[in-house]
mmCIF file of C-alpha atoms in Angstrom:
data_model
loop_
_atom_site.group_PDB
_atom_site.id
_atom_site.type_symbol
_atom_site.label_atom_id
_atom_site.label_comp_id
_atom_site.label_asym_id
_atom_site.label_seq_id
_atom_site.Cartn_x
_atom_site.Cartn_y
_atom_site.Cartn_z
ATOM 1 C CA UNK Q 1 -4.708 20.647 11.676
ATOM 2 C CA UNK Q 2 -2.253 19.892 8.739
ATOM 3 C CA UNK Q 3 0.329 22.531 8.256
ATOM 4 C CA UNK Q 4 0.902 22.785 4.471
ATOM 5 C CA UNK Q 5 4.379 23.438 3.016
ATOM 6 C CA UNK Q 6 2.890 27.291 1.841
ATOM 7 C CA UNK Q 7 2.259 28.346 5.400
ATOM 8 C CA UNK Q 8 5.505 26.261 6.781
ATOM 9 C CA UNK Q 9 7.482 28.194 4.080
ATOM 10 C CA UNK Q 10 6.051 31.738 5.867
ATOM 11 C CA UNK Q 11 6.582 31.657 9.112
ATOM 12 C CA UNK Q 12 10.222 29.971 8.462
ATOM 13 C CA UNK Q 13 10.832 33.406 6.495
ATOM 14 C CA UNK Q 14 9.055 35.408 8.952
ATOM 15 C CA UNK Q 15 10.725 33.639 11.921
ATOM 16 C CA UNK Q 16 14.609 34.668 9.981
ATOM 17 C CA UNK Q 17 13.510 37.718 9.146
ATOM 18 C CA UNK Q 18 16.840 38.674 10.527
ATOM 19 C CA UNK Q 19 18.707 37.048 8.333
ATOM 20 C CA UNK Q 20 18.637 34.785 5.662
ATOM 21 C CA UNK Q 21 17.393 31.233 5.166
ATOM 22 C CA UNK Q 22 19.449 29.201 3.093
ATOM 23 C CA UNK Q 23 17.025 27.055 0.152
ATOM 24 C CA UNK Q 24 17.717 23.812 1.448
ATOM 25 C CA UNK Q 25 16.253 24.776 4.897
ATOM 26 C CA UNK Q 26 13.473 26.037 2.926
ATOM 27 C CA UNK Q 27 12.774 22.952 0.764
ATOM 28 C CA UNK Q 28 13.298 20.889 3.992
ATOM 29 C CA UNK Q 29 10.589 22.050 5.776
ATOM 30 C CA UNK Q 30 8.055 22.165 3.014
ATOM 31 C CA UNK Q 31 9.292 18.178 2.771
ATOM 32 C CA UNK Q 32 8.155 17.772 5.989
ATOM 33 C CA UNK Q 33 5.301 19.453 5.852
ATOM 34 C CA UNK Q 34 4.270 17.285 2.979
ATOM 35 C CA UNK Q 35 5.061 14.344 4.588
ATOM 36 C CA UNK Q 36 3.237 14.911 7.708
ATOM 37 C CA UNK Q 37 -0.158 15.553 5.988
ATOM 38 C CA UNK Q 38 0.188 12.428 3.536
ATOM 39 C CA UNK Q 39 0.631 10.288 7.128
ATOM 40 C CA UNK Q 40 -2.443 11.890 8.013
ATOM 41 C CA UNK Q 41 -4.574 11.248 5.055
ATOM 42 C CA UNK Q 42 -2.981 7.715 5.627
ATOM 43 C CA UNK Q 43 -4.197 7.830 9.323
ATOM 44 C CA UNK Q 44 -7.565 8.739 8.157
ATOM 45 C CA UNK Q 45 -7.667 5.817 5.719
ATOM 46 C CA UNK Q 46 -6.842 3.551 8.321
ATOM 47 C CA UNK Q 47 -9.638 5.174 10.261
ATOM 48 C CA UNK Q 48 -12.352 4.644 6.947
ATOM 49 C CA UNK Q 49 -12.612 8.869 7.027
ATOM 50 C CA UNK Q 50 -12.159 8.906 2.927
ATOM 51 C CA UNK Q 51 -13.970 11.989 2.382
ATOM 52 C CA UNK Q 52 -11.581 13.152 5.352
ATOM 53 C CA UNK Q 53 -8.505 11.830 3.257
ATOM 54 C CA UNK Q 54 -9.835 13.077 0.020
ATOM 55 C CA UNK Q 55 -9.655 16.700 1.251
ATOM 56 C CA UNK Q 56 -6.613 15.897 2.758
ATOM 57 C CA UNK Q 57 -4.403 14.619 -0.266
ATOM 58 C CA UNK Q 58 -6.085 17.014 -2.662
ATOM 59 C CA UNK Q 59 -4.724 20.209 -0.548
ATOM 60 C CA UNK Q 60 -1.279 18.023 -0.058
ATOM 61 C CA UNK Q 61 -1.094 17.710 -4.035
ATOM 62 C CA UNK Q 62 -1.754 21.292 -4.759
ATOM 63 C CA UNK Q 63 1.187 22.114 -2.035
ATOM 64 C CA UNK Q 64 3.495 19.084 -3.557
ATOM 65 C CA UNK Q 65 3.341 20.352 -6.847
ATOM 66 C CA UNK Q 66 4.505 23.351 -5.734
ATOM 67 C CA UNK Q 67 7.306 22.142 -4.208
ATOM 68 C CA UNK Q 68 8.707 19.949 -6.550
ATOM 69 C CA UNK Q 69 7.182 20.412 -9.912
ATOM 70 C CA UNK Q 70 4.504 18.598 -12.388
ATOM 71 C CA UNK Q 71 6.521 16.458 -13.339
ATOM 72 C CA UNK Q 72 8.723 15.104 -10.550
ATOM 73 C CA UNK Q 73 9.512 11.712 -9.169
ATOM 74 C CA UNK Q 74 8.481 12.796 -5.719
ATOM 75 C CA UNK Q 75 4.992 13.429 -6.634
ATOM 76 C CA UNK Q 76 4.152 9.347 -7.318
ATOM 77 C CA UNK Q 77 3.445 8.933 -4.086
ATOM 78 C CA UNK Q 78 0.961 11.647 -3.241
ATOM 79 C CA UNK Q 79 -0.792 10.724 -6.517
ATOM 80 C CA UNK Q 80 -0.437 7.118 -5.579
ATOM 81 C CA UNK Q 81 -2.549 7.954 -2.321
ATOM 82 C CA UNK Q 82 -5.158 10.192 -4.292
ATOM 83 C CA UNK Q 83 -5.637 7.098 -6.649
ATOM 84 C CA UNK Q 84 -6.327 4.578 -3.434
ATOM 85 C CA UNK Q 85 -8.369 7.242 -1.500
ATOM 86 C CA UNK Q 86 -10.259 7.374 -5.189
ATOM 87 C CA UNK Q 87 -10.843 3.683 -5.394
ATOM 88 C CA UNK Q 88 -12.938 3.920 -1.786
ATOM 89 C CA UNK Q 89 -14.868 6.828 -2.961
ATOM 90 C CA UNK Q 90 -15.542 5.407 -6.645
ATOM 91 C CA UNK Q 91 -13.663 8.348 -8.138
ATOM 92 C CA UNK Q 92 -13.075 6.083 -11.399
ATOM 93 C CA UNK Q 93 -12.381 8.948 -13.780
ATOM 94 C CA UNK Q 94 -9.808 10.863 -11.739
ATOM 95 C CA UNK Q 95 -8.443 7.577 -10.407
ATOM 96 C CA UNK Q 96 -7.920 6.588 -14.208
ATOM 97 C CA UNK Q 97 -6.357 10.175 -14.769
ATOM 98 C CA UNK Q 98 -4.075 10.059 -11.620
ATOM 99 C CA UNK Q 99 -2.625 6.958 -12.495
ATOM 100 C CA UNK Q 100 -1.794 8.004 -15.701
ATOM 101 C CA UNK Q 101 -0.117 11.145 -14.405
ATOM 102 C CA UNK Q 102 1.740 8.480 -12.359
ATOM 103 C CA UNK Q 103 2.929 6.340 -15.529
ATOM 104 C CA UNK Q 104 4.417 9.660 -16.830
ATOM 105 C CA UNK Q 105 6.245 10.570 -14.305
ATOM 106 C CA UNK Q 106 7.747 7.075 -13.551
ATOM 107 C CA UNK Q 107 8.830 6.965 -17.252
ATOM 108 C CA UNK Q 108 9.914 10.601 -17.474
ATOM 109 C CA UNK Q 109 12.417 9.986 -13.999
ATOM 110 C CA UNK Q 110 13.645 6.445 -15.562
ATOM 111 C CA UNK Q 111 14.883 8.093 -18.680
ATOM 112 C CA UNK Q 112 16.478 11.189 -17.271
ATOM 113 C CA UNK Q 113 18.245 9.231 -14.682
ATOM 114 C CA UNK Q 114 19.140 5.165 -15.179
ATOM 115 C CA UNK Q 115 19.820 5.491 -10.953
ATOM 116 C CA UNK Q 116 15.724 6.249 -10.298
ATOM 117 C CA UNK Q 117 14.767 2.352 -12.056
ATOM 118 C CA UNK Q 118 15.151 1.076 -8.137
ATOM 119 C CA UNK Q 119 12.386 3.706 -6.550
ATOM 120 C CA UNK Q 120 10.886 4.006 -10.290
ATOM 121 C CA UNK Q 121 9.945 -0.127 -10.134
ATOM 122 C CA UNK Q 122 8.497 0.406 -6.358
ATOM 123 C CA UNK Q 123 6.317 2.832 -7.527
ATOM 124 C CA UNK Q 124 5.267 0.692 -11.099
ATOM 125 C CA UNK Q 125 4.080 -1.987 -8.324
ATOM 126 C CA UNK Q 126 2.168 0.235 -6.529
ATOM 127 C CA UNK Q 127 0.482 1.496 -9.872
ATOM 128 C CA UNK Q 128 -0.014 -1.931 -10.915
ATOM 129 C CA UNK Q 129 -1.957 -2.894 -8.318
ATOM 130 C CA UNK Q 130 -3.903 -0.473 -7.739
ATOM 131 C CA UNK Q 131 -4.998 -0.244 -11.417
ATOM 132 C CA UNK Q 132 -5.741 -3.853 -11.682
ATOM 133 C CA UNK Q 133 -8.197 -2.503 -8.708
ATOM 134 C CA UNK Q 134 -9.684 -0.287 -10.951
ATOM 135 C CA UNK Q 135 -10.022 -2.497 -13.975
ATOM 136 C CA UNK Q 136 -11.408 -4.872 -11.879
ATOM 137 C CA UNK Q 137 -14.169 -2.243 -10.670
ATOM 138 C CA UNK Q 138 -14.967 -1.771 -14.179
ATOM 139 C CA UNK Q 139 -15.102 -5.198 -14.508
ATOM 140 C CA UNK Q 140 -12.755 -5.100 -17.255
ATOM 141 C CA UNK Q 141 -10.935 -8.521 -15.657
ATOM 142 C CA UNK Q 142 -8.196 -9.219 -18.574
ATOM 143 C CA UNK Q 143 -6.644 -5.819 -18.059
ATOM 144 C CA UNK Q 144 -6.973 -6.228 -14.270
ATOM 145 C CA UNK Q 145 -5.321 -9.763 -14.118
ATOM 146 C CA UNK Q 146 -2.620 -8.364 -16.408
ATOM 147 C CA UNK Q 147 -2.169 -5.377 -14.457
ATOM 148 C CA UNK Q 148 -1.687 -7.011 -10.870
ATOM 149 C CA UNK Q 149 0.354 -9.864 -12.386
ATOM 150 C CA UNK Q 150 2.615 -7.297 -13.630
ATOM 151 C CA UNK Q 151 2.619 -5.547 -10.277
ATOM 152 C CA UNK Q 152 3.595 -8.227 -8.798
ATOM 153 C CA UNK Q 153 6.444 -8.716 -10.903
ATOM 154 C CA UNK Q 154 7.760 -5.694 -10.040
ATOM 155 C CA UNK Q 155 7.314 -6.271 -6.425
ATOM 156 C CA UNK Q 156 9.137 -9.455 -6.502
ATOM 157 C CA UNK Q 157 12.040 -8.193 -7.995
ATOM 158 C CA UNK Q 158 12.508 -5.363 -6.250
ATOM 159 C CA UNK Q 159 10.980 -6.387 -2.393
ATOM 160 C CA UNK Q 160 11.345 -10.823 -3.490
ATOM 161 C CA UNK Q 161 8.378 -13.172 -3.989
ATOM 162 C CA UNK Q 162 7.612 -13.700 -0.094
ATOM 163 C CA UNK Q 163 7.932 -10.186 0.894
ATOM 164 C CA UNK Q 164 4.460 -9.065 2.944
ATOM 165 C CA UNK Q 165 4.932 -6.100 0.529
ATOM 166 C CA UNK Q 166 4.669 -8.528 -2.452
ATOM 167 C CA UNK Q 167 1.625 -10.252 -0.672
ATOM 168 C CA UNK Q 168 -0.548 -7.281 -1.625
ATOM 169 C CA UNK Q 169 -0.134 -7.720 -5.023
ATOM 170 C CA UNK Q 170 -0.828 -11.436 -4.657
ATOM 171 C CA UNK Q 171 -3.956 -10.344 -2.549
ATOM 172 C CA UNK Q 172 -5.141 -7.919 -5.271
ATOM 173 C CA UNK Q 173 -4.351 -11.288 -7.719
ATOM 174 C CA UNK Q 174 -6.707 -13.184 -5.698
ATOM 175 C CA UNK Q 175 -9.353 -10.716 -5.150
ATOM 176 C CA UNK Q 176 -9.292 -10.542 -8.684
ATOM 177 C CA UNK Q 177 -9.677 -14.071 -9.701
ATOM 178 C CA UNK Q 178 -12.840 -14.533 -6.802
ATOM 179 C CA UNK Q 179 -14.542 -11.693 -8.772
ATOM 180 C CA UNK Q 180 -14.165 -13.749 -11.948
ATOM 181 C CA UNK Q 181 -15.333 -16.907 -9.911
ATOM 182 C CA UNK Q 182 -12.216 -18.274 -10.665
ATOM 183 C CA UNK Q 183 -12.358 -20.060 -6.809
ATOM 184 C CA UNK Q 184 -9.360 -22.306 -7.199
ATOM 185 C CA UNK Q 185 -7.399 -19.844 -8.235
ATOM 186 C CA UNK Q 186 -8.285 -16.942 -5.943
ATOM 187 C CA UNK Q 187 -7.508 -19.589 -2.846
ATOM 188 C CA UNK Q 188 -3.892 -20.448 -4.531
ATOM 189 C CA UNK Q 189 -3.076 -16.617 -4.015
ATOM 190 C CA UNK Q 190 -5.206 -16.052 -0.467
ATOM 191 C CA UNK Q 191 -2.572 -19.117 0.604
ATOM 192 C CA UNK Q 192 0.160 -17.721 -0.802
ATOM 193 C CA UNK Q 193 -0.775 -14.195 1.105
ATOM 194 C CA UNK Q 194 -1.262 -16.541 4.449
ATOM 195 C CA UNK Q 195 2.097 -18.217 4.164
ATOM 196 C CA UNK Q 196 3.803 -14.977 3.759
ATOM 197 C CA UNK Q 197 2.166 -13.100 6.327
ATOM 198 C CA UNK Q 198 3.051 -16.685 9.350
ATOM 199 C CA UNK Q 199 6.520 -16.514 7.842
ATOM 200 C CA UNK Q 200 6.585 -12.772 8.863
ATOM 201 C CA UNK Q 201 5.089 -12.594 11.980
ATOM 202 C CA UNK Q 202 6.839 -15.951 13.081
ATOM 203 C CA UNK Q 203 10.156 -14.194 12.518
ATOM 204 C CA UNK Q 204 9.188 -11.068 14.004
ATOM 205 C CA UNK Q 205 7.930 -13.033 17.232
ATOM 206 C CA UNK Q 206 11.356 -14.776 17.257
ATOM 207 C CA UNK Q 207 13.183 -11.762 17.253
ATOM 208 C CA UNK Q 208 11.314 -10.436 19.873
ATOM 209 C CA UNK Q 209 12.136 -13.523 22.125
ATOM 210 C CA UNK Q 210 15.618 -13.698 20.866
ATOM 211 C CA UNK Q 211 15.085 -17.015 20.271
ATOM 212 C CA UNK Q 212 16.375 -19.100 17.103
ATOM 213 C CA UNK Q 213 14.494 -22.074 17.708
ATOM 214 C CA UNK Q 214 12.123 -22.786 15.039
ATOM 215 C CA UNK Q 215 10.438 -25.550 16.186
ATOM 216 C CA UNK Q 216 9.315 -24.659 19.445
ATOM 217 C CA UNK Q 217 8.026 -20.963 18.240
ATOM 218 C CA UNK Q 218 4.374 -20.765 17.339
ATOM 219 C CA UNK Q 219 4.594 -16.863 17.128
ATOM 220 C CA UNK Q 220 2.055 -14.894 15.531
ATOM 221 C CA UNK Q 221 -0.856 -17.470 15.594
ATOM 222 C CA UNK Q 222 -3.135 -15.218 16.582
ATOM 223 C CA UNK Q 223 -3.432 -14.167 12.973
ATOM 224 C CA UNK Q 224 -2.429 -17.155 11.335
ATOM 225 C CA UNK Q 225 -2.356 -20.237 12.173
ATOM 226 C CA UNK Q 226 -0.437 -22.494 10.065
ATOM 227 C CA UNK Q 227 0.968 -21.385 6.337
ATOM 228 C CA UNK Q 228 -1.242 -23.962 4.705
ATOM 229 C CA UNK Q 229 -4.157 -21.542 4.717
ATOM 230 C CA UNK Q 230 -5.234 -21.691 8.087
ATOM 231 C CA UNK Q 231 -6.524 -18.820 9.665
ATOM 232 C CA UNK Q 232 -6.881 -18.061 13.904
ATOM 233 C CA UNK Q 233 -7.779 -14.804 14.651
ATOM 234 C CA UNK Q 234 -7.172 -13.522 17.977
ATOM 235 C CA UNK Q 235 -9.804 -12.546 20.620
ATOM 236 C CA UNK Q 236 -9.228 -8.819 19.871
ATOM 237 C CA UNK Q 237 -8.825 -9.255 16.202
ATOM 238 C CA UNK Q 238 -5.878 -7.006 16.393
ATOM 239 C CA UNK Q 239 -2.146 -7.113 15.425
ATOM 240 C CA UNK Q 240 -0.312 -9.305 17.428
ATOM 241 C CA UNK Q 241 1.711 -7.206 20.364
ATOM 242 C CA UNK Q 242 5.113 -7.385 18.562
ATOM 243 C CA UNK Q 243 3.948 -6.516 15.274
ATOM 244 C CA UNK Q 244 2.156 -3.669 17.229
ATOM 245 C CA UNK Q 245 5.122 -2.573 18.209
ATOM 246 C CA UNK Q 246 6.559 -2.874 15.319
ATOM 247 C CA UNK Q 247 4.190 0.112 13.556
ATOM 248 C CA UNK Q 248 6.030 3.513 15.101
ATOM 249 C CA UNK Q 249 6.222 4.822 11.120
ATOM 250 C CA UNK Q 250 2.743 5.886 9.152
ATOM 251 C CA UNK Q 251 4.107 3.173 6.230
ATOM 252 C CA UNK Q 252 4.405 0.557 8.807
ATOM 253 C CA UNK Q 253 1.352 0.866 10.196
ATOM 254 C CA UNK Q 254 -0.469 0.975 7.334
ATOM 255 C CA UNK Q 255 1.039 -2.146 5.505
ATOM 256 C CA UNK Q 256 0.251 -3.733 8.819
ATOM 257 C CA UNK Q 257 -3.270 -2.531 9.184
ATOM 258 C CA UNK Q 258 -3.405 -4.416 5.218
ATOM 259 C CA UNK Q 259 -2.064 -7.436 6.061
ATOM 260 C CA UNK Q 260 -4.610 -7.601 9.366
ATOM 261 C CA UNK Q 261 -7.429 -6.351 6.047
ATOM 262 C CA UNK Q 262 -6.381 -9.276 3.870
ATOM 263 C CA UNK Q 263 -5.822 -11.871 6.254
ATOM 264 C CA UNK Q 264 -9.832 -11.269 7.341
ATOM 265 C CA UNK Q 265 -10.863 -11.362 3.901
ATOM 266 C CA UNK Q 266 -9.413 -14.906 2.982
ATOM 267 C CA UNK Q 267 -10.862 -16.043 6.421
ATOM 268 C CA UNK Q 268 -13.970 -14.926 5.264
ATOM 269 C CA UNK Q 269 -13.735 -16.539 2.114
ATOM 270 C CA UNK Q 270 -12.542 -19.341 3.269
ATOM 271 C CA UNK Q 271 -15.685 -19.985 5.060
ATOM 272 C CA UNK Q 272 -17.679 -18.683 2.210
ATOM 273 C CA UNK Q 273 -15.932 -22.129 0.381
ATOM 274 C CA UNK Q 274 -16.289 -24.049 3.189
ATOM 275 C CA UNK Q 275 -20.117 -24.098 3.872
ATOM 276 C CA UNK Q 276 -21.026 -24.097 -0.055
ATOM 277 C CA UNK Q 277 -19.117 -27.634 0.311
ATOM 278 C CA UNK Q 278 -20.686 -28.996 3.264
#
């Protein structure tokens, strides 16, 4: 059971009843607290639970605002997870309207404070992509096209162009352009997502072997096979172990558990292509 930052804030004071708690002790734990049930509505995303995730956020919001205000940088991300938890559920209104609060807040935090454009672009991205989800639910596919291109812009300059963290955005691209029937372009950006996500797992693998030979490593083929588009799933369909081992942190794990999402999607589609040729 989630322990929101109201009840954590109680039994602090009740536990130092004897004296007093200094604010930043305070404000710690009720950061905690809000972090720990946003990695749980994360966990049950990973596990498909939305409606689970829904109720989860919405209490986490209510508690967030709380803590840091309406208007504060440090609620982007909780709305940013409301907004994806939305997009499985079909939510489109309040996705529309969370986003939005998103946009203000990301503007508002850039202009009182030029040193918040690093975390304030991370977050754009994020919004980016996920509306160009959204407009490309409502099949409004201009707006969506714009939307992810410009997330991935953002991504790129603040994570670089073959970042697996930029591959989403490419992945939301393609998904995108395959919706429009736009096939030749929707496999340019699957590639582009396969090539990233080989580089990635190659170097992981190599680091895990403390080897520097390039040549002779063939690490992480059990997702990908080569990064000309070539997918080889494992057996298990699962992570490969070092990237496994590699998820200890709720983000980790769940930009994993995308990449292993994506990378079965282009397979698919890639099939899809393949026997409509044949």
């Amino acid at each position: 059971m989630t322990v929101s930052p109201t009840k954590h804030n109680q039994e602090l004071t009740t536990a130092s009843s004897s004296g007093p708690v200094h604010a930043s002790v305070l404000q710690s734990g009720n950061e905690a607290a809000l972090v720990s049930a946003k990695a749980r509505c994360e966990s049950q995303m990973i596990a498909k639970d939305f409606q689970g995730a829904y109720a989860t956020i919405v209490e986490c919001i209510k508690d967030a605002v709380g803590v840091y205000g309406k208007s504060a940088l440090s609620l982007v991300p909780y709305y940013l997870c409301m907004a994806e938890v939305g997009l499985e559920l079909s939510h489109m209104n309040q996705v529309e309207e969370v986003l939005a609060l998103c946009i203000w807040n990301i503007v508002k935090a850039a202009e009182d404070d030029a040193a918040n454009e690093p975390k304030t672009l991370v977050h754009r991205a994020v919004v980016c992509k996920l509306f160009g989800r959204y407009h490309c639910e409502c099949e409004q596919f201009d707006e969506a096209v714009k939307q992810a291109a410009n997330g991935a812009y953002y991504a790129s300059v603040i994570h670089g162009p073959e970042h697996i963290q930029t591959s989403t955005l490419y992945f939301t691209l393609g998904a995108i352009f395959q919706k429009m029937f736009r096939t030749e372009e929707a496999l340019g950006m699957y590639d582009k997502v396969v090539e990233i996500w080989y580089k990635h797992l190659a170097a992981a693998t190599r680091r895990q072997r403390g080897s520097h030979d390039d040549d002779d490593d063939d690490g992480g083929r059990d997702v990908v096979g080569a990064s000309n588009g070539t997918i080889h799933p494992g057996p298990s369909s699962t992570l490969p172990a070092h990237a496994a081992k590699d998820t200890a942190s709720p983000h980790t794990e769940r930009i994993y558990h995308e990449g292993l999402a994506m990378l079965k999607q282009v397979l698919s589609t890639r099939a899809k292509v393949q026997l409509i040729c044949q």
